[in-house]
PDB file of C-alpha atoms and ligand atoms in Angstrom:
ATOM      1  CA  MET A  15       7.340 -38.928 -49.333  1.00 56.00           C
ATOM      2  CA  ASN A  16       4.090 -39.504 -51.050  1.00 60.00           C
ATOM      3  CA  SER A  17       0.910 -37.435 -50.731  1.00 53.00           C
ATOM      4  CA  PHE A  18      -0.135 -39.379 -47.500  1.00 51.00           C
ATOM      5  CA  GLY A  19       3.071 -38.472 -45.848  1.00 55.00           C
ATOM      6  CA  TYR A  20       4.264 -41.941 -46.279  1.00 58.00           C
ATOM      7  CA  ASN A  21       7.927 -42.401 -46.709  1.00 64.00           C
ATOM      8  CA  LEU A  22       9.156 -44.525 -49.456  1.00 66.00           C
ATOM      9  CA  ASP A  23      12.966 -45.779 -49.790  1.00 71.00           C
ATOM     10  CA  MET A  24      13.706 -45.500 -53.489  1.00 66.00           C
ATOM     11  CA  ASP A  25      16.986 -47.508 -52.894  1.00 68.00           C
ATOM     12  CA  LEU A  26      14.615 -50.492 -52.042  1.00 69.00           C
ATOM     13  CA  LYS A  27      13.215 -52.761 -54.611  1.00 78.00           C
ATOM     14  CA  THR A  28      10.149 -52.796 -52.537  1.00 85.00           C
ATOM     15  CA  ASN A  29       9.434 -51.003 -49.372  1.00 86.00           C
ATOM     16  CA  TYR A  30       8.051 -54.225 -47.868  1.00 92.00           C
ATOM     17  CA  GLU A  31      11.551 -55.279 -47.001  1.00 93.00           C
ATOM     18  CA  LYS A  32      11.204 -52.568 -44.088  1.00 91.00           C
ATOM     19  CA  TRP A  33       7.492 -53.083 -43.504  1.00 90.00           C
ATOM     20  CA  TYR A  34       8.259 -56.646 -42.755  1.00 93.00           C
ATOM     21  CA  GLU A  35      11.064 -56.002 -40.300  1.00 94.00           C
ATOM     22  CA  GLY A  36      10.494 -57.057 -36.690  1.00 89.00           C
ATOM     23  CA  ASP A  37       8.229 -60.039 -35.599  1.00 90.00           C
ATOM     24  CA  GLY A  38       4.694 -58.757 -36.168  1.00 93.00           C
ATOM     25  CA  TYR A  39       2.885 -59.884 -39.238  1.00 94.00           C
ATOM     26  CA  TYR A  40       2.052 -57.007 -41.575  1.00 91.00           C
ATOM     27  CA  TRP A  41      -0.631 -58.854 -43.395  1.00 91.00           C
ATOM     28  CA  GLY A  42      -1.706 -60.663 -40.245  1.00 93.00           C
ATOM     29  CA  THR A  43      -1.504 -64.444 -40.284  1.00 95.00           C
ATOM     30  CA  GLU A  44      -4.941 -65.605 -41.371  1.00 97.00           C
ATOM     31  CA  PRO A  45      -4.954 -67.038 -44.885  1.00 97.00           C
ATOM     32  CA  ALA A  46      -6.409 -65.295 -47.878  1.00 97.00           C
ATOM     33  CA  GLU A  47      -9.800 -66.280 -49.198  1.00 96.00           C
ATOM     34  CA  LEU A  48      -8.033 -67.396 -52.360  1.00 97.00           C
ATOM     35  CA  CYS A  49      -6.725 -70.505 -50.576  1.00 98.00           C
ATOM     36  CA  HIS A  50     -10.265 -71.927 -50.029  1.00 98.00           C
ATOM     37  CA  GLU A  51     -10.966 -71.451 -53.462  1.00 97.00           C
ATOM     38  CA  LEU A  52      -7.966 -73.210 -54.568  1.00 98.00           C
ATOM     39  CA  ILE A  53      -8.575 -76.047 -52.070  1.00 98.00           C
ATOM     40  CA  LYS A  54     -12.207 -76.685 -53.809  1.00 98.00           C
ATOM     41  CA  LEU A  55     -10.710 -76.574 -57.391  1.00 98.00           C
ATOM     42  CA  VAL A  56      -7.511 -78.980 -56.522  1.00 98.00           C
ATOM     43  CA  PRO A  57      -8.054 -80.949 -53.488  1.00 98.00           C
ATOM     44  CA  PRO A  58      -5.067 -81.159 -51.440  1.00 98.00           C
ATOM     45  CA  SER A  59      -2.564 -84.069 -51.476  1.00 98.00           C
ATOM     46  CA  LYS A  60       1.254 -84.294 -51.333  1.00 98.00           C
ATOM     47  CA  ASP A  61       1.338 -85.063 -54.934  1.00 98.00           C
ATOM     48  CA  VAL A  62      -0.013 -81.647 -55.723  1.00 98.00           C
ATOM     49  CA  LYS A  63       2.477 -79.163 -55.916  1.00 98.00           C
ATOM     50  CA  VAL A  64       1.940 -75.278 -55.467  1.00 98.00           C
ATOM     51  CA  LEU A  65       3.890 -72.317 -56.129  1.00 98.00           C
ATOM     52  CA  ASP A  66       3.058 -68.910 -54.263  1.00 98.00           C
ATOM     53  CA  ILE A  67       4.782 -66.059 -56.087  1.00 98.00           C
ATOM     54  CA  GLY A  68       5.256 -63.025 -53.979  1.00 98.00           C
ATOM     55  CA  CYS A  69       4.471 -64.980 -50.640  1.00 98.00           C
ATOM     56  CA  GLY A  70       5.092 -61.937 -48.393  1.00 98.00           C
ATOM     57  CA  GLU A  71       5.394 -63.199 -44.822  1.00 98.00           C
ATOM     58  CA  GLY A  72       4.086 -66.766 -45.698  1.00 98.00           C
ATOM     59  CA  LYS A  73       0.465 -66.775 -44.319  1.00 98.00           C
ATOM     60  CA  ASP A  74      -0.981 -68.425 -47.525  1.00 98.00           C
ATOM     61  CA  ALA A  75       2.076 -70.750 -48.360  1.00 98.00           C
ATOM     62  CA  VAL A  76       1.918 -72.005 -44.809  1.00 98.00           C
ATOM     63  CA  PHE A  77      -1.862 -72.574 -44.673  1.00 98.00           C
ATOM     64  CA  MET A  78      -1.479 -74.480 -48.134  1.00 98.00           C
ATOM     65  CA  ALA A  79       1.308 -76.547 -46.598  1.00 98.00           C
ATOM     66  CA  LYS A  80      -1.109 -77.460 -43.541  1.00 98.00           C
ATOM     67  CA  GLN A  81      -3.779 -78.434 -45.921  1.00 98.00           C
ATOM     68  CA  GLY A  82      -1.402 -81.304 -47.393  1.00 98.00           C
ATOM     69  CA  TYR A  83      -0.182 -79.671 -50.429  1.00 98.00           C
ATOM     70  CA  THR A  84       3.792 -79.695 -51.415  1.00 98.00           C
ATOM     71  CA  VAL A  85       4.495 -75.953 -51.403  1.00 98.00           C
ATOM     72  CA  SER A  86       7.195 -73.625 -52.713  1.00 98.00           C
ATOM     73  CA  ALA A  87       6.932 -69.850 -52.105  1.00 98.00           C
ATOM     74  CA  PHE A  88       9.314 -67.043 -53.162  1.00 98.00           C
ATOM     75  CA  ASP A  89       9.341 -63.441 -52.494  1.00 98.00           C
ATOM     76  CA  ILE A  90      12.015 -60.590 -52.977  1.00 96.00           C
ATOM     77  CA  THR A  91      12.354 -59.666 -49.454  1.00 96.00           C
ATOM     78  CA  GLU A  92      14.751 -61.274 -46.915  1.00 96.00           C
ATOM     79  CA  ASN A  93      12.303 -60.511 -44.084  1.00 96.00           C
ATOM     80  CA  GLY A  94       9.377 -62.059 -45.861  1.00 97.00           C
ATOM     81  CA  ILE A  95      11.310 -65.419 -46.475  1.00 98.00           C
ATOM     82  CA  ARG A  96      12.762 -65.307 -43.022  1.00 97.00           C
ATOM     83  CA  LYS A  97       9.088 -65.039 -41.571  1.00 97.00           C
ATOM     84  CA  THR A  98       7.605 -67.636 -44.139  1.00 98.00           C
ATOM     85  CA  LYS A  99      10.295 -70.313 -42.766  1.00 98.00           C
ATOM     86  CA  LYS A 100       9.820 -69.202 -39.144  1.00 97.00           C
ATOM     87  CA  MET A 101       5.949 -69.404 -39.583  1.00 97.00           C
ATOM     88  CA  ALA A 102       6.275 -72.802 -41.424  1.00 98.00           C
ATOM     89  CA  GLU A 103       8.374 -74.204 -38.634  1.00 98.00           C
ATOM     90  CA  GLU A 104       6.146 -73.055 -35.688  1.00 97.00           C
ATOM     91  CA  ASN A 105       3.248 -74.721 -37.602  1.00 98.00           C
ATOM     92  CA  GLY A 106       5.104 -77.928 -38.315  1.00 98.00           C
ATOM     93  CA  VAL A 107       5.033 -78.051 -42.067  1.00 98.00           C
ATOM     94  CA  GLU A 108       7.542 -77.579 -44.846  1.00 98.00           C
ATOM     95  CA  VAL A 109       7.612 -74.785 -47.337  1.00 98.00           C
ATOM     96  CA  ASN A 110      10.409 -74.520 -49.703  1.00 98.00           C
ATOM     97  CA  ALA A 111      10.796 -70.696 -49.304  1.00 98.00           C
ATOM     98  CA  PHE A 112      13.350 -68.781 -51.202  1.00 98.00           C
ATOM     99  CA  ILE A 113      14.216 -65.270 -52.247  1.00 97.00           C
ATOM    100  CA  ALA A 114      13.612 -64.366 -55.891  1.00 97.00           C
ATOM    101  CA  ASP A 115      12.375 -61.585 -58.196  1.00 96.00           C
ATOM    102  CA  ILE A 116       9.244 -61.985 -60.209  1.00 97.00           C
ATOM    103  CA  ASN A 117      10.970 -60.468 -63.147  1.00 96.00           C
ATOM    104  CA  ASP A 118      13.686 -63.150 -63.666  1.00 96.00           C
ATOM    105  CA  PHE A 119      12.984 -66.240 -61.454  1.00 97.00           C
ATOM    106  CA  GLU A 120      14.626 -69.744 -62.514  1.00 96.00           C
ATOM    107  CA  ILE A 121      12.661 -72.527 -61.265  1.00 96.00           C
ATOM    108  CA  ASP A 122      13.090 -75.926 -63.068  1.00 95.00           C
ATOM    109  CA  ASP A 123       9.879 -77.598 -61.786  1.00 97.00           C
ATOM    110  CA  THR A 124       6.293 -78.053 -62.607  1.00 98.00           C
ATOM    111  CA  PHE A 125       3.313 -77.260 -60.400  1.00 98.00           C
ATOM    112  CA  ASP A 126      -0.504 -78.035 -60.173  1.00 98.00           C
ATOM    113  CA  ILE A 127      -1.233 -74.538 -58.619  1.00 98.00           C
ATOM    114  CA  ILE A 128       0.574 -71.368 -59.512  1.00 98.00           C
ATOM    115  CA  TYR A 129      -0.815 -68.377 -57.663  1.00 98.00           C
ATOM    116  CA  SER A 130       0.164 -64.768 -56.622  1.00 98.00           C
ATOM    117  CA  THR A 131      -1.648 -62.269 -54.785  1.00 97.00           C
ATOM    118  CA  GLY A 132      -0.769 -58.375 -54.737  1.00 94.00           C
ATOM    119  CA  THR A 133       2.507 -59.096 -56.613  1.00 96.00           C
ATOM    120  CA  ILE A 134       2.185 -59.172 -60.368  1.00 97.00           C
ATOM    121  CA  GLN A 135       1.975 -55.373 -60.353  1.00 95.00           C
ATOM    122  CA  TYR A 136       5.946 -55.534 -59.813  1.00 95.00           C
ATOM    123  CA  LEU A 137       6.247 -56.941 -63.314  1.00 97.00           C
ATOM    124  CA  ALA A 138       8.455 -54.618 -65.524  1.00 95.00           C
ATOM    125  CA  ASP A 139       6.518 -54.012 -68.785  1.00 96.00           C
ATOM    126  CA  ASP A 140       9.106 -55.760 -70.791  1.00 97.00           C
ATOM    127  CA  ARG A 141       8.681 -59.058 -68.583  1.00 97.00           C
ATOM    128  CA  ILE A 142       4.992 -59.370 -68.427  1.00 98.00           C
ATOM    129  CA  ASP A 143       4.930 -61.632 -71.805  1.00 98.00           C
ATOM    130  CA  TRP A 144       7.754 -63.720 -70.432  1.00 98.00           C
ATOM    131  CA  PHE A 145       6.157 -64.093 -67.009  1.00 98.00           C
ATOM    132  CA  PHE A 146       2.912 -65.568 -68.502  1.00 98.00           C
ATOM    133  CA  ASP A 147       4.565 -67.571 -70.917  1.00 98.00           C
ATOM    134  CA  LYS A 148       6.765 -69.395 -68.234  1.00 98.00           C
ATOM    135  CA  VAL A 149       4.061 -69.707 -65.674  1.00 98.00           C
ATOM    136  CA  LYS A 150       1.784 -71.310 -68.089  1.00 98.00           C
ATOM    137  CA  LYS A 151       4.549 -73.759 -69.313  1.00 98.00           C
ATOM    138  CA  MET A 152       5.368 -74.449 -65.476  1.00 98.00           C
ATOM    139  CA  THR A 153       1.762 -75.504 -65.065  1.00 98.00           C
ATOM    140  CA  ARG A 154       0.984 -79.097 -65.207  1.00 98.00           C
ATOM    141  CA  ASP A 155      -2.164 -80.398 -67.265  1.00 98.00           C
ATOM    142  CA  ASN A 156      -5.497 -79.504 -65.571  1.00 98.00           C
ATOM    143  CA  GLY A 157      -3.488 -77.213 -63.298  1.00 98.00           C
ATOM    144  CA  ILE A 158      -4.819 -73.945 -61.917  1.00 98.00           C
ATOM    145  CA  ASN A 159      -3.303 -70.356 -62.255  1.00 98.00           C
ATOM    146  CA  TRP A 160      -4.610 -67.743 -59.825  1.00 98.00           C
ATOM    147  CA  PHE A 161      -3.792 -64.284 -60.177  1.00 98.00           C
ATOM    148  CA  ASN A 162      -4.912 -60.747 -59.131  1.00 98.00           C
ATOM    149  CA  VAL A 163      -3.801 -57.504 -60.106  1.00 97.00           C
ATOM    150  CA  PHE A 164      -4.696 -53.874 -59.023  1.00 96.00           C
ATOM    151  CA  VAL A 165      -6.247 -52.184 -61.916  1.00 97.00           C
ATOM    152  CA  ASP A 166      -6.325 -48.391 -62.428  1.00 96.00           C
ATOM    153  CA  LYS A 167      -9.814 -46.536 -62.079  1.00 96.00           C
ATOM    154  CA  PRO A 168     -10.031 -42.681 -62.099  1.00 95.00           C
ATOM    155  CA  PHE A 169     -12.299 -42.663 -59.069  1.00 95.00           C
ATOM    156  CA  ILE A 170      -9.895 -44.588 -56.854  1.00 95.00           C
ATOM    157  CA  PRO A 171      -6.797 -42.693 -55.545  1.00 92.00           C
ATOM    158  CA  LEU A 172      -3.304 -44.440 -55.445  1.00 90.00           C
ATOM    159  CA  PRO A 173      -3.204 -46.243 -51.961  1.00 88.00           C
ATOM    160  CA  PRO A 174      -0.866 -44.782 -49.275  1.00 86.00           C
ATOM    161  CA  ASP A 175       1.594 -47.603 -49.317  1.00 82.00           C
ATOM    162  CA  TRP A 176       1.781 -47.804 -53.056  1.00 85.00           C
ATOM    163  CA  ASP A 177       5.427 -49.074 -53.602  1.00 86.00           C
ATOM    164  CA  VAL A 178       8.322 -47.942 -55.613  1.00 82.00           C
ATOM    165  CA  TYR A 179       8.076 -50.307 -58.525  1.00 88.00           C
ATOM    166  CA  GLU A 180       4.376 -51.009 -58.433  1.00 92.00           C
ATOM    167  CA  LYS A 181       2.285 -50.330 -61.747  1.00 93.00           C
ATOM    168  CA  MET A 182      -1.428 -50.187 -61.942  1.00 95.00           C
ATOM    169  CA  TRP A 183      -2.747 -52.313 -64.597  1.00 97.00           C
ATOM    170  CA  PRO A 184      -5.466 -51.339 -67.123  1.00 97.00           C
ATOM    171  CA  THR A 185      -8.726 -53.060 -66.551  1.00 97.00           C
ATOM    172  CA  ALA A 186      -9.122 -56.489 -68.166  1.00 98.00           C
ATOM    173  CA  ARG A 187      -5.511 -56.857 -69.359  1.00 98.00           C
ATOM    174  CA  LEU A 188      -4.753 -59.867 -67.058  1.00 98.00           C
ATOM    175  CA  PHE A 189      -7.473 -61.810 -68.743  1.00 98.00           C
ATOM    176  CA  THR A 190      -5.905 -61.299 -72.005  1.00 98.00           C
ATOM    177  CA  TYR A 191      -3.047 -63.741 -71.475  1.00 98.00           C
ATOM    178  CA  TYR A 192      -5.235 -66.921 -71.124  1.00 98.00           C
ATOM    179  CA  PRO A 193      -7.398 -66.868 -74.231  1.00 98.00           C
ATOM    180  CA  ASP A 194      -6.413 -70.704 -74.762  1.00 98.00           C
ATOM    181  CA  TRP A 195      -7.340 -71.676 -71.031  1.00 98.00           C
ATOM    182  CA  TYR A 196     -10.550 -72.376 -69.484  1.00 98.00           C
ATOM    183  CA  PHE A 197     -11.768 -69.614 -67.247  1.00 98.00           C
ATOM    184  CA  GLU A 198     -12.810 -70.874 -63.862  1.00 98.00           C
ATOM    185  CA  ARG A 199     -13.431 -67.309 -62.735  1.00 97.00           C
ATOM    186  CA  MET A 200     -12.950 -63.644 -64.120  1.00 97.00           C
ATOM    187  CA  ASP A 201     -13.642 -60.985 -61.719  1.00 97.00           C
ATOM    188  CA  GLU A 202     -13.303 -57.114 -60.972  1.00 98.00           C
ATOM    189  CA  TYR A 203     -14.074 -55.579 -57.773  1.00 97.00           C
ATOM    190  CA  VAL A 204     -13.593 -52.724 -55.388  1.00 97.00           C
ATOM    191  CA  PHE A 205     -12.761 -53.395 -51.853  1.00 95.00           C
ATOM    192  CA  GLU A 206     -11.559 -51.486 -48.711  1.00 95.00           C
ATOM    193  CA  CYS A 207      -8.202 -52.148 -47.461  1.00 92.00           C
ATOM    194  CA  HIS A 208      -6.368 -51.153 -44.058  1.00 89.00           C
ATOM    195  CA  SER A 209      -2.854 -52.003 -44.830  1.00 82.00           C
ATOM    196  CA  SER A 210      -0.495 -49.105 -43.530  1.00 78.00           C
ATOM    197  CA  GLY A 211      -3.241 -48.295 -40.922  1.00 86.00           C
ATOM    198  CA  VAL A 212      -4.837 -45.557 -43.340  1.00 88.00           C
ATOM    199  CA  PRO A 213      -8.275 -46.929 -44.743  1.00 93.00           C
ATOM    200  CA  HIS A 214      -8.306 -46.822 -48.599  1.00 94.00           C
ATOM    201  CA  HIS A 215      -9.747 -48.625 -51.709  1.00 95.00           C
ATOM    202  CA  HIS A 216      -8.288 -50.713 -54.402  1.00 94.00           C
ATOM    203  CA  CYS A 217     -10.005 -52.174 -57.625  1.00 97.00           C
ATOM    204  CA  MET A 218      -8.867 -55.426 -58.445  1.00 97.00           C
ATOM    205  CA  ASP A 219      -8.996 -57.987 -61.310  1.00 98.00           C
ATOM    206  CA  VAL A 220      -9.011 -61.559 -60.440  1.00 98.00           C
ATOM    207  CA  LEU A 221      -8.384 -64.565 -62.935  1.00 98.00           C
ATOM    208  CA  VAL A 222      -8.660 -68.113 -62.164  1.00 98.00           C
ATOM    209  CA  ALA A 223      -7.804 -70.121 -65.163  1.00 98.00           C
ATOM    210  CA  ARG A 224      -7.281 -73.970 -65.916  1.00 98.00           C
ATOM    211  CA  LYS A 225      -4.986 -75.533 -68.213  1.00 98.00           C
ATOM    212  CA  LYS A 226      -7.315 -77.946 -70.194  1.00 96.00           C
ATOM    213  CA  VAL A 227      -5.965 -80.669 -72.242  1.00 88.00           C
TER     214      VAL A 227
HETATM  215  C1  LIG B  13       0.926 -56.747 -51.316  1.00 56.97           C
HETATM  216  S1  LIG B  13       2.260 -57.864 -50.972  1.00 56.97           S
HETATM  217  C2  LIG B  13       1.318 -59.330 -50.956  1.00 56.97           C
HETATM  218  C3  LIG B  13       1.898 -60.367 -50.214  1.00 56.97           C
HETATM  219  C4  LIG B  13       1.266 -61.558 -50.116  1.00 56.97           C
HETATM  220  N1  LIG B  13       1.075 -62.391 -51.212  1.00 56.97           N
HETATM  221  C5  LIG B  13       0.124 -61.545 -49.097  1.00 56.97           C
HETATM  222  O1  LIG B  13      -1.034 -61.405 -49.684  1.00 56.97           O
HETATM  223  O2  LIG B  13       0.100 -61.715 -47.940  1.00 56.97           O
HETATM  224  C6  LIG B  13       3.504 -57.890 -52.329  1.00 56.97           C
HETATM  225  C7  LIG B  13       4.529 -58.629 -52.372  1.00 56.97           C
HETATM  226  O3  LIG B  13       5.177 -58.698 -53.507  1.00 56.97           O
HETATM  227  C8  LIG B  13       6.566 -58.749 -53.025  1.00 56.97           C
HETATM  228  N2  LIG B  13       7.496 -58.196 -54.080  1.00 56.97           N
HETATM  229  C9  LIG B  13       7.654 -56.872 -54.494  1.00 56.97           C
HETATM  230  N3  LIG B  13       8.430 -56.932 -55.511  1.00 56.97           N
HETATM  231  C10 LIG B  13       8.691 -58.197 -55.938  1.00 56.97           C
HETATM  232  C11 LIG B  13       9.463 -58.665 -56.870  1.00 56.97           C
HETATM  233  N4  LIG B  13      10.087 -58.016 -57.673  1.00 56.97           N
HETATM  234  N5  LIG B  13       9.627 -60.315 -56.901  1.00 56.97           N
HETATM  235  C12 LIG B  13       8.672 -60.894 -56.070  1.00 56.97           C
HETATM  236  N6  LIG B  13       8.209 -60.385 -54.959  1.00 56.97           N
HETATM  237  C13 LIG B  13       7.998 -59.040 -54.835  1.00 56.97           C
HETATM  238  C14 LIG B  13       6.620 -57.932 -51.783  1.00 56.97           C
HETATM  239  O4  LIG B  13       7.733 -58.038 -51.007  1.00 56.97           O
HETATM  240  C15 LIG B  13       5.399 -58.270 -51.061  1.00 56.97           C
HETATM  241  O5  LIG B  13       5.604 -59.488 -50.157  1.00 56.97           O
END
């Protein structure tokens, strides 16, 4: 139990497996703002391939498929992938959704957009270099990587639903993996979040980088 009285199951790779049980949507069904940003950066078409890493219950992946992209998405939770497939079916779109771990996924494909929100803090310390090397190689020329990560600030307490294998990153570390790419955006901000039902704050770094040739 954490200091908020919130039970964490240390046997699970992520407590989202439990939080995604049932038919409701923990994160709601509205797409994140990042999807609208991506649409402006790379206009949708079937030829444009998108990868959502840590897709949760699928709200962003399904929205991107509805815009006309060809979308693949993975998450470590069975419940998240079950719901992603269900949401795609209900919306009449295809999403290639599968279970995989951000720390050791194998995908033999390339993408125009690779994005991940709220998930790269699950990378183990010794997989971070591997991950960025891999996603950068998997990105097509002129493609986009959109990533965010929670960063540690002494004035912000850990969130109530902070997970077992999550790690806060130091400020600005994310930006250091892309010295050779064009930065469409680099940003850091604090925002209020109501996940878990307990209002709390996060500080987040966001990087939108383009693979210029
Ligand atoms: C904060 S949620 C964000 C979900 C989704 N991107 C969204 O915005 O709705 C973090 C996600 O990371 C997933 N996750 C946790 N550990 C993971 C891992 N090792 N590999 C892949 N996904 C993981 C969780 O299951 C959860 O869906």
